[in-house]
Short mmCIF file of C-alpha atoms and ligand atoms in Angstrom, two decimals:
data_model
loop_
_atom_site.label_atom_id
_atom_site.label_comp_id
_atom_site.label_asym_id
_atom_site.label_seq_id
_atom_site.Cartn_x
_atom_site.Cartn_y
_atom_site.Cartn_z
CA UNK Z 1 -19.46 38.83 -39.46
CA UNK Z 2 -20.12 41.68 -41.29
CA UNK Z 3 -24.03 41.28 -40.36
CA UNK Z 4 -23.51 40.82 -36.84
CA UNK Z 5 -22.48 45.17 -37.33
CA UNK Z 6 -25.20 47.16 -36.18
CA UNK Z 7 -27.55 44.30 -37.52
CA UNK Z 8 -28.40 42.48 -34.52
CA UNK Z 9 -32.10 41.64 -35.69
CA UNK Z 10 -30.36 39.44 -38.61
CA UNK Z 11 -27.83 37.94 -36.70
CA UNK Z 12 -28.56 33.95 -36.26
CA UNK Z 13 -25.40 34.19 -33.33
CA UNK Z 14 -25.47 36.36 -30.43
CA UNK Z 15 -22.56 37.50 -30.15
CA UNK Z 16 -22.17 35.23 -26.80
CA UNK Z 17 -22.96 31.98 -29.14
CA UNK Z 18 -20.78 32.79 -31.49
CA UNK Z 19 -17.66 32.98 -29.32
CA UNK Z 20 -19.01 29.73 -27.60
CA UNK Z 21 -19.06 28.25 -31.14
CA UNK Z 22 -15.55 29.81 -31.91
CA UNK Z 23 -14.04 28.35 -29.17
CA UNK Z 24 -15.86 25.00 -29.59
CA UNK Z 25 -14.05 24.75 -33.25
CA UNK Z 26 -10.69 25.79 -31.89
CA UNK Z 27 -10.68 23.51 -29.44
CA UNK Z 28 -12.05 20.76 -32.33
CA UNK Z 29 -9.37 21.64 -34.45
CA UNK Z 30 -6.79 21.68 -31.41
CA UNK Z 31 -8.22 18.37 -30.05
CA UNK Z 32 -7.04 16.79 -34.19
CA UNK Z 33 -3.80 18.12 -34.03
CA UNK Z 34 -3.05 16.84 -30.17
CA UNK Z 35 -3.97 13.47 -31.25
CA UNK Z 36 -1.44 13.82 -33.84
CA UNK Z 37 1.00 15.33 -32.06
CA UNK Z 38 1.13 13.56 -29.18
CA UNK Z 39 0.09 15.83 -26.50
CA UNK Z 40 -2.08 13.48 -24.56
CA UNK Z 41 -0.71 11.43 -21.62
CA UNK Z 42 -1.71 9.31 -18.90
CA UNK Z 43 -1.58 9.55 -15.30
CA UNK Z 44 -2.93 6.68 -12.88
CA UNK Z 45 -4.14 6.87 -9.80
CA UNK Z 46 -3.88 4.03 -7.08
CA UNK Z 47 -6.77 1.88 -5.99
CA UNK Z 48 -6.09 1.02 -2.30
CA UNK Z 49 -7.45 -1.37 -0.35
CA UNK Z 50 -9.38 -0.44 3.06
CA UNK Z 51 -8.32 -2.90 5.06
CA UNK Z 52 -4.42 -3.30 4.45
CA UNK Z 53 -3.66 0.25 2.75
CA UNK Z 54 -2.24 -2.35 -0.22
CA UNK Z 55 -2.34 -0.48 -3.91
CA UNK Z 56 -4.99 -3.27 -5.65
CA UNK Z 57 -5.10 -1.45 -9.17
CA UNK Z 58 -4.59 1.65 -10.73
CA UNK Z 59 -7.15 3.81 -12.88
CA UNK Z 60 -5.93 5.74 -15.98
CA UNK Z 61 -6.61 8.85 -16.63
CA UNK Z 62 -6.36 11.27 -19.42
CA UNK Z 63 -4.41 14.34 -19.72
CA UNK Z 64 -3.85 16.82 -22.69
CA UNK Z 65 -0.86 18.34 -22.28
CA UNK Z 66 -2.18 21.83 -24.70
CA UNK Z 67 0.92 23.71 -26.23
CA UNK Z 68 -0.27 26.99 -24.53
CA UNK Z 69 -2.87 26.54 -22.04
CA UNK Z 70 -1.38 24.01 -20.01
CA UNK Z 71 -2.76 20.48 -18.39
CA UNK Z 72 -6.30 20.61 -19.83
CA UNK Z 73 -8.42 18.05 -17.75
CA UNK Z 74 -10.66 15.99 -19.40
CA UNK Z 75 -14.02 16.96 -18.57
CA UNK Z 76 -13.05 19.97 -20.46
CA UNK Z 77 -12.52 18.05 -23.62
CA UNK Z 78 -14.12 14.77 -23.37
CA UNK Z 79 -17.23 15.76 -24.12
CA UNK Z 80 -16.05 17.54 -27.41
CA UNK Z 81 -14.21 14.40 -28.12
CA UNK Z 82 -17.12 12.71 -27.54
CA UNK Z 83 -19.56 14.92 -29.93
CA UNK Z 84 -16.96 14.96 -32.76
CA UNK Z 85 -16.36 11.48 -32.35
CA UNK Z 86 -12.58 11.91 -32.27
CA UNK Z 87 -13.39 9.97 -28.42
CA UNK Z 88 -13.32 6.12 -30.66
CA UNK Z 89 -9.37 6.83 -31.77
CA UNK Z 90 -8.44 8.43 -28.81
CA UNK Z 91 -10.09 6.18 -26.51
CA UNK Z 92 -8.44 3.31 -28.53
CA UNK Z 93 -4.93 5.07 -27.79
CA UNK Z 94 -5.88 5.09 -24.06
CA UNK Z 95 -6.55 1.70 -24.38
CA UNK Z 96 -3.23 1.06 -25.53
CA UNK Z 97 -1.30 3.17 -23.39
CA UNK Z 98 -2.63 1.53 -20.34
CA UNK Z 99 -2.17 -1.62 -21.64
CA UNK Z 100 1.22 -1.24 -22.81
CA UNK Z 101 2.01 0.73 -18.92
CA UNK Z 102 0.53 -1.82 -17.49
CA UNK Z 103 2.86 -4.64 -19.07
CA UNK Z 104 6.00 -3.14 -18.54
CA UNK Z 105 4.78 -2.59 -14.75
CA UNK Z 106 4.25 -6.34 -14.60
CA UNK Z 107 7.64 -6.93 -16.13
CA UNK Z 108 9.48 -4.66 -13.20
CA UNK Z 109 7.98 -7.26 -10.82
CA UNK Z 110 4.74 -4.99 -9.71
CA UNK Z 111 2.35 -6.76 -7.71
CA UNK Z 112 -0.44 -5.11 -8.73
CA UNK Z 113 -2.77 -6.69 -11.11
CA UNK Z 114 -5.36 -4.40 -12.01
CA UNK Z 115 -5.60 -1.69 -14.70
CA UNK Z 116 -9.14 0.38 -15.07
CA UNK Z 117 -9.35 2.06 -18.39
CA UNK Z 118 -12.54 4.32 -18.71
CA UNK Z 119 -14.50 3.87 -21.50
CA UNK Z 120 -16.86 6.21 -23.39
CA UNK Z 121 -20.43 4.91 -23.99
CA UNK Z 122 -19.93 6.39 -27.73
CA UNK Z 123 -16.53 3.89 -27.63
CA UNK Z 124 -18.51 1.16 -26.00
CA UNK Z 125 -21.40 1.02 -28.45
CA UNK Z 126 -19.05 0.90 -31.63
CA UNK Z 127 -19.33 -2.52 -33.20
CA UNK Z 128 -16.27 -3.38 -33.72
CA UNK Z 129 -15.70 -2.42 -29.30
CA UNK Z 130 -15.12 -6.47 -28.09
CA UNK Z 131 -12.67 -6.65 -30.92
CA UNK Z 132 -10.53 -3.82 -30.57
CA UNK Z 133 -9.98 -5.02 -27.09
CA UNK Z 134 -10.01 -8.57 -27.93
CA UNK Z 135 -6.62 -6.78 -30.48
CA UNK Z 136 -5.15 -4.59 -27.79
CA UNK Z 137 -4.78 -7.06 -25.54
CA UNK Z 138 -2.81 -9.24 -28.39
CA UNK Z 139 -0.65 -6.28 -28.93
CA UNK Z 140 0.61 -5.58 -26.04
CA UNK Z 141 0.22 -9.12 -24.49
CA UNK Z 142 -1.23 -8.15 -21.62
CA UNK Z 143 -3.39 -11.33 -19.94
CA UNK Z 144 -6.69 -10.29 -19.73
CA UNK Z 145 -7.54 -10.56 -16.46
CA UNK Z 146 -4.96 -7.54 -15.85
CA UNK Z 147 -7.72 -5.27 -17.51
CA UNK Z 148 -11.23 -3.38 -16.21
CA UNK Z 149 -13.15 -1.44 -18.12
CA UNK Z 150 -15.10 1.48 -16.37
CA UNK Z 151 -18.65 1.59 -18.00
CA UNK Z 152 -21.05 4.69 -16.64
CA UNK Z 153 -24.64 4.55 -16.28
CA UNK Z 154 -25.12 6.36 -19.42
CA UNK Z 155 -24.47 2.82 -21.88
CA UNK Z 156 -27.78 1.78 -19.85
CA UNK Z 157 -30.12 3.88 -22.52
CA UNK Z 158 -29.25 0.65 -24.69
CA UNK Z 159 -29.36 -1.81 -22.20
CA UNK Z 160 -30.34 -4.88 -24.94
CA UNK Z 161 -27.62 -4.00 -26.81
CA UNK Z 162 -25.14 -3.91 -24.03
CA UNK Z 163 -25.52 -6.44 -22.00
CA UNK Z 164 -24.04 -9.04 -24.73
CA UNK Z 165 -21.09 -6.72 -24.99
CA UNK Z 166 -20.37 -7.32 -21.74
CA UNK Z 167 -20.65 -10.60 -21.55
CA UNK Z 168 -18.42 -10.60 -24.94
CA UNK Z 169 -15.92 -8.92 -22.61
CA UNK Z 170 -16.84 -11.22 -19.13
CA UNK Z 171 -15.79 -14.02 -21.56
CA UNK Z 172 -12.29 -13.26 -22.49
CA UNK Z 173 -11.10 -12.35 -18.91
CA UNK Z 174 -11.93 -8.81 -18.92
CA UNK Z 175 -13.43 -7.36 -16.47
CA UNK Z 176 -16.17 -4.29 -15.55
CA UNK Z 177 -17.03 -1.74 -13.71
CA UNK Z 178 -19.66 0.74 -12.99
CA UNK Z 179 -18.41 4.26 -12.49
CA UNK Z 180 -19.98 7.21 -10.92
CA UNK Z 181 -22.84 5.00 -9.56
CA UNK Z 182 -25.58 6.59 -8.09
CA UNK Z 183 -25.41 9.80 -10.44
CA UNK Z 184 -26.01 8.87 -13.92
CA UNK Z 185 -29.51 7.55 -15.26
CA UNK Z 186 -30.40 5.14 -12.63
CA UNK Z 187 -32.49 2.57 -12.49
CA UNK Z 188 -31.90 -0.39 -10.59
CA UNK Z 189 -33.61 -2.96 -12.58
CA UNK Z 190 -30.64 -3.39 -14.97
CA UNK Z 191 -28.11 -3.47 -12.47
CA UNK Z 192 -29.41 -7.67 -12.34
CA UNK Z 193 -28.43 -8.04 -15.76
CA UNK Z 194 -25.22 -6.14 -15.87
CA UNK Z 195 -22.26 -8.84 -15.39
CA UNK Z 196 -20.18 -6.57 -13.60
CA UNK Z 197 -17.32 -7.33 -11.38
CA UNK Z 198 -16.65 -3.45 -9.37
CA UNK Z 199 -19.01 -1.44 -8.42
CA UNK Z 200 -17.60 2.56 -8.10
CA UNK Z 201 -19.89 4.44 -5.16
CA UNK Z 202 -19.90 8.29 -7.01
CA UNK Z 203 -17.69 10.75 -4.70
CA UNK Z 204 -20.88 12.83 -3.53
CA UNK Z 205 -22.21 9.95 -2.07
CA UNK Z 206 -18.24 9.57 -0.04
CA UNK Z 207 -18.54 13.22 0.61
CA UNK Z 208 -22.12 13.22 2.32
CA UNK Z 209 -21.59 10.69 4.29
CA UNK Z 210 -19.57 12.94 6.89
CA UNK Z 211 -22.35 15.26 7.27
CA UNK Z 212 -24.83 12.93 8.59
CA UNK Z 213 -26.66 9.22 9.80
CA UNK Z 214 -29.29 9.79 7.09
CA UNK Z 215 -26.30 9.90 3.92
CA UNK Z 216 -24.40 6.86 5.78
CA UNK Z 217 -27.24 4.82 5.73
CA UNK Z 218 -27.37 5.18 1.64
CA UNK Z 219 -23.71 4.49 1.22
CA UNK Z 220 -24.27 1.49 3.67
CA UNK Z 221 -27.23 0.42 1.50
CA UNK Z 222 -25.46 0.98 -1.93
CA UNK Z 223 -22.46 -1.53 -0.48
CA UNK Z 224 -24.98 -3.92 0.95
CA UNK Z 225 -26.90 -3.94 -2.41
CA UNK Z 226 -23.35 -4.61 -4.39
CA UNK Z 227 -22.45 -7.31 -2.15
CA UNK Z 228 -25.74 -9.28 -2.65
CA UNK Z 229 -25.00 -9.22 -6.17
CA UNK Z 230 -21.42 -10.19 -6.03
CA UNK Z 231 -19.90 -7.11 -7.12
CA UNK Z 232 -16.80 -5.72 -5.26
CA UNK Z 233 -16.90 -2.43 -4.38
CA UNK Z 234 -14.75 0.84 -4.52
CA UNK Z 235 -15.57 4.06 -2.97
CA UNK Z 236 -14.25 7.46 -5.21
CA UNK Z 237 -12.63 10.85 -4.11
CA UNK Z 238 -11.95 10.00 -0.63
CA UNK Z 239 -10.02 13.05 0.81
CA UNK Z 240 -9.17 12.26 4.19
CA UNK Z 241 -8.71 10.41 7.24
CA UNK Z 242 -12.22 10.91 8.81
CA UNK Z 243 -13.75 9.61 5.72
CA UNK Z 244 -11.53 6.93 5.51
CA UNK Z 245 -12.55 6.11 8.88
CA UNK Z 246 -16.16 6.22 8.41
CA UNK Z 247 -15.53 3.68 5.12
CA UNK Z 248 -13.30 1.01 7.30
CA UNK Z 249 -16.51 0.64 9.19
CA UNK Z 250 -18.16 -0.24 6.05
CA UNK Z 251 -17.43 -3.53 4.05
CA UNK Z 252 -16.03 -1.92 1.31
CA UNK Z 253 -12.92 -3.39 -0.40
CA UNK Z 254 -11.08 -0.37 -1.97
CA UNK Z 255 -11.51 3.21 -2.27
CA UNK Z 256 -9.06 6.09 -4.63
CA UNK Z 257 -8.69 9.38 -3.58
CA UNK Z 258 -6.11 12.20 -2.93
CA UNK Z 259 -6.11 10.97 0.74
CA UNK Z 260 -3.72 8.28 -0.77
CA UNK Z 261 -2.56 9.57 -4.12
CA UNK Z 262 -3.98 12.35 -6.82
CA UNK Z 263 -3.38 10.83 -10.48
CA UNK Z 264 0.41 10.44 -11.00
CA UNK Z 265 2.53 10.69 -13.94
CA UNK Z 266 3.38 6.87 -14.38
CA UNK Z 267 7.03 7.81 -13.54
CA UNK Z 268 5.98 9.28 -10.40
CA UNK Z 269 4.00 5.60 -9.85
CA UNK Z 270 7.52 4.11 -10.08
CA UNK Z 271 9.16 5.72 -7.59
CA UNK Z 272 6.56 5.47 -5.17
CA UNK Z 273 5.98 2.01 -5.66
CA UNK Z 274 7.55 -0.90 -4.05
CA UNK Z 275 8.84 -2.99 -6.80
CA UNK Z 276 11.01 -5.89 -5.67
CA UNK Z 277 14.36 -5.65 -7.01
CA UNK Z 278 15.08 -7.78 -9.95
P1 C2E T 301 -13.90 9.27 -13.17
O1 C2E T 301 -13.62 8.12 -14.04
O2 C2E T 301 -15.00 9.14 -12.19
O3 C2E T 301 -12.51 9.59 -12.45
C1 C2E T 301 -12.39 10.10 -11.16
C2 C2E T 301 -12.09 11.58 -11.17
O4 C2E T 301 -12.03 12.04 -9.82
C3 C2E T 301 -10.74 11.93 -11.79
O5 C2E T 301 -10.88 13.20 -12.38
C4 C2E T 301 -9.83 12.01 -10.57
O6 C2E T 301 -8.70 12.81 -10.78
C5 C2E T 301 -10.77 12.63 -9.59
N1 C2E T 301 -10.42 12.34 -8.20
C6 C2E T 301 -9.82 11.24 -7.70
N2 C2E T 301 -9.69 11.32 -6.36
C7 C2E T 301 -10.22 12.50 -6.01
C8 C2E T 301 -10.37 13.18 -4.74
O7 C2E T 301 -10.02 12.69 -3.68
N3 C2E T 301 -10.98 14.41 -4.77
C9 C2E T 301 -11.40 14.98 -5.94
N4 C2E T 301 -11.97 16.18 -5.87
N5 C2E T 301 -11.27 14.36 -7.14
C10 C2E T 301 -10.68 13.15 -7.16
P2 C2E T 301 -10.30 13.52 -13.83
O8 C2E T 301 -9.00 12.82 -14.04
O9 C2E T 301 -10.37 14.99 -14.02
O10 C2E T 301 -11.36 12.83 -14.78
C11 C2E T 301 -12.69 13.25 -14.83
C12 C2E T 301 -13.54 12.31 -15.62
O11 C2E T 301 -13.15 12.32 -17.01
C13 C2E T 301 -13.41 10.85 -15.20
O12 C2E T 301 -14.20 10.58 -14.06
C14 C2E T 301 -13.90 10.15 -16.43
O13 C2E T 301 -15.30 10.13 -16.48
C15 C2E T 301 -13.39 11.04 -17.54
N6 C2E T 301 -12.15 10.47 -18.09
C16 C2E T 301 -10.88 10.57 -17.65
N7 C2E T 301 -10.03 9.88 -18.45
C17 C2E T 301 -10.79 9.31 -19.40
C18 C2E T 301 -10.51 8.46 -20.53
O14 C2E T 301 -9.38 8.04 -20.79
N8 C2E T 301 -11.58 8.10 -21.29
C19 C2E T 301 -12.86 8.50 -21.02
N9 C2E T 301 -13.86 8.09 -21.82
N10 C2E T 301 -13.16 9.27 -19.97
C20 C2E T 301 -12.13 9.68 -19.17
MG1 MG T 302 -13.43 6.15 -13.78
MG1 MG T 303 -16.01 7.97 -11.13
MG1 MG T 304 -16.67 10.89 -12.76
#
């Protein structure tokens, strides 16, 4: 501090770094004390089916609910999380949450049998990953088959390594699915040895595909490639009725987006839902 005065030639920090790195550690030291205090919550989002407009699953997502700046979305924090490591607890908590959610929706008489958690590739290559869930699910006695995990192309750096993870997971019921595909490190040579069940087409890819044959011809392609392989499908981020148009011609199975629902507080899920009366 007092270097950085009329010093600048000794100063390690510019003064632009150093108020990076001071907000980095407030938001580290924040990030602790949410965890503790409760301030994160999940919302879920509805994965809809193209053909019959049915809600298939829903897809939690993670929201800090910061003291004084408000709903802080998680690509603002995730990768701090992530870097700190604070991601392994607080991805086990969103495991749980879900979970839990997800049970008491199945108890109200909800028809839908799918809950994706996302799931950090720092989470994901902990040791101990196949038994946490193998634990969560025992907690909250939620059957397996109610739960999909949402893996990114990033876990592929370690693809030895991963690959018996998943079929760890595959083999009590679980199941997987690639996110954001298409962005991340691709290479399609592992996609043969990834047991997956879903396959998520990135929203870019959804978004192009208005503007032109040459973009609809790659989404056709991706969803021709998935099918081949046995994966389902599930297009991201579709915003409206032209693209959800354009998909229907496709054969893909499901596809999220604010065109149906944005991520909703799960009390908002209730009262949109259709539960049968008990
Ligand atoms: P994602 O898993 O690919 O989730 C989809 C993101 O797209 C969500 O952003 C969702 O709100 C947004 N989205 C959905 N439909 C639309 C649409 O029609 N238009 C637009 N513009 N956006 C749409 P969100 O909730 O901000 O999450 C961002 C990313 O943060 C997620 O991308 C995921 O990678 C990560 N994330 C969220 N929750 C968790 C979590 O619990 N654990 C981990 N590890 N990552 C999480
Ligand atoms: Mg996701
Ligand atoms: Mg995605
Ligand atoms: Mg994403």
């Amino acid at each position: 501090q007092s270097k950085s005065n009329g010093q600048n030639q000794y100063c390690f920090f510019t003064p632009d770094m150093n108020e990076e790195v001071f907000k980095k550690l407030l938001l580290e030291s924040d990030l602790q004390k949410a965890m503790k205090e409760g301030q994160f919550q999940l919302y879920y989002q509805p994965q809809v089916s193209v053909a019959e407009g049915e809600v298939k699953g829903y897809e939690a997502l993670l929201r800090w609910e910061h003291p004084e700046r408000g709903l802080v979305s998680p690509g603002d924090f995730i990768p701090l999380a992530e870097e700190t490591g604070l991601i392994v607890p607080l991805g086990r908590w969103v495991l749980e949450e879900a979970c839990r959610q997800m049970m008491v929706w199945r108890n109200e008489g909800s028809t839908v049998s799918r809950m994706s958690v996302n799931i950090s590739a720092i989470q994901f290559q902990q040791p101990d990953f196949a038994q946490v869930v193998k634990h969560v699910l025992a907690q909250t006695e939620l059957p397996p088959e109610y739960l999909e995990l949402e893996i990114t192309e990033s876990i592929v750096q370690e693809p030895e390594q991963a690959v018996p993870i998943m079929k760890e997971i595959r083999e009590m019921g679980v199941k997987i699915s690639l996110d954001d595909f298409g962005t991340g490190y691709s290479s399609l040579s592992y996609l043969k040895d990834f047991p997956l069940n879903t396959l998520k087409i990135d929203k870019s890819f959804v978004d192009n595909m208005e503007h032109g044959s040459r973009e609809k011809a790659i989404v056709d392609a991706i969803i021709n490639m998935a099918h081949r392989l046995e994966f389902n499908v599930i297009a991201e981020g579709i915003e409206n009725e032209a693209q959800l148009q354009l998909l229907s011609g496709e054969a893909c199975e499901e596809y999220q987006g604010y065109y149906y629902s944005p991520p909703l507080p799960s009390s908002d899920i209730e009262s949109k839902s259709s539960f049968p009366p008990l």
